[in-house]
């Protein structure tokens, strides 16, 4: 299963919405870079069970993003900030960056 590292960003935004077990498995695979075999051994499940659970969790994360679009909005806001960076005073820019990071 190829690793799409955009899942890590989705996990940051929506990970708390997943059941704890699924969130843990996704973190092991994408953040800790464990193989499916290692995850299966650590969690006392089959390799296929680990894979299926991770695939279901990633699909849920993508569904959350499709419905809520938090990642898309955040990335668009950051891109706009970069465009305005040269026209804003440093103090104003820092306030905007802080505001967006808090979103």
CSV table of N, CA and C in Angstrom, one decimal, residues 29 34-43 45-47 50:
chain,number,residue,atom,x,y,z
A,29,UNK,N,1.2,3.7,11.0
A,29,UNK,CA,1.6,3.5,9.6
A,29,UNK,C,2.2,4.7,8.9
A,34,UNK,N,5.7,2.4,10.6
A,34,UNK,CA,5.7,1.0,10.8
A,34,UNK,C,5.1,0.2,9.6
A,35,UNK,N,5.6,-0.9,9.3
A,35,UNK,CA,5.0,-1.8,8.3
A,35,UNK,C,3.7,-2.4,8.8
A,36,UNK,N,3.0,-2.9,7.8
A,36,UNK,CA,1.7,-3.6,8.2
A,36,UNK,C,2.0,-4.8,9.1
A,37,UNK,N,3.1,-5.5,8.8
A,37,UNK,CA,3.4,-6.7,9.6
A,37,UNK,C,3.8,-6.3,11.0
A,38,UNK,N,4.5,-5.2,11.2
A,38,UNK,CA,4.9,-4.7,12.5
A,38,UNK,C,3.7,-4.3,13.3
A,39,UNK,N,2.8,-3.6,12.6
A,39,UNK,CA,1.5,-3.1,13.3
A,39,UNK,C,0.7,-4.3,13.7
A,40,UNK,N,0.6,-5.3,12.8
A,40,UNK,CA,-0.1,-6.5,13.1
A,40,UNK,C,0.4,-7.2,14.3
A,41,UNK,N,1.8,-7.3,14.4
A,41,UNK,CA,2.4,-8.0,15.5
A,41,UNK,C,2.2,-7.2,16.8
A,42,UNK,N,2.3,-5.9,16.8
A,42,UNK,CA,2.2,-5.1,18.0
A,42,UNK,C,0.8,-5.1,18.5
A,43,UNK,N,-0.2,-5.1,17.6
A,43,UNK,CA,-1.6,-5.0,18.0
A,43,UNK,C,-2.3,-6.4,18.1
A,45,UNK,N,-3.2,-8.5,15.7
A,45,UNK,CA,-4.2,-8.7,14.7
A,45,UNK,C,-3.5,-9.2,13.4
A,46,UNK,N,-4.3,-9.5,12.4
A,46,UNK,CA,-3.6,-10.0,11.2
A,46,UNK,C,-3.1,-8.8,10.4
A,47,UNK,N,-2.2,-9.1,9.5
A,47,UNK,CA,-1.7,-8.0,8.6
A,47,UNK,C,-2.9,-7.4,7.7
A,50,UNK,N,-5.0,-5.2,9.8
A,50,UNK,CA,-4.4,-3.9,10.0
A,50,UNK,C,-4.6,-3.0,8.7
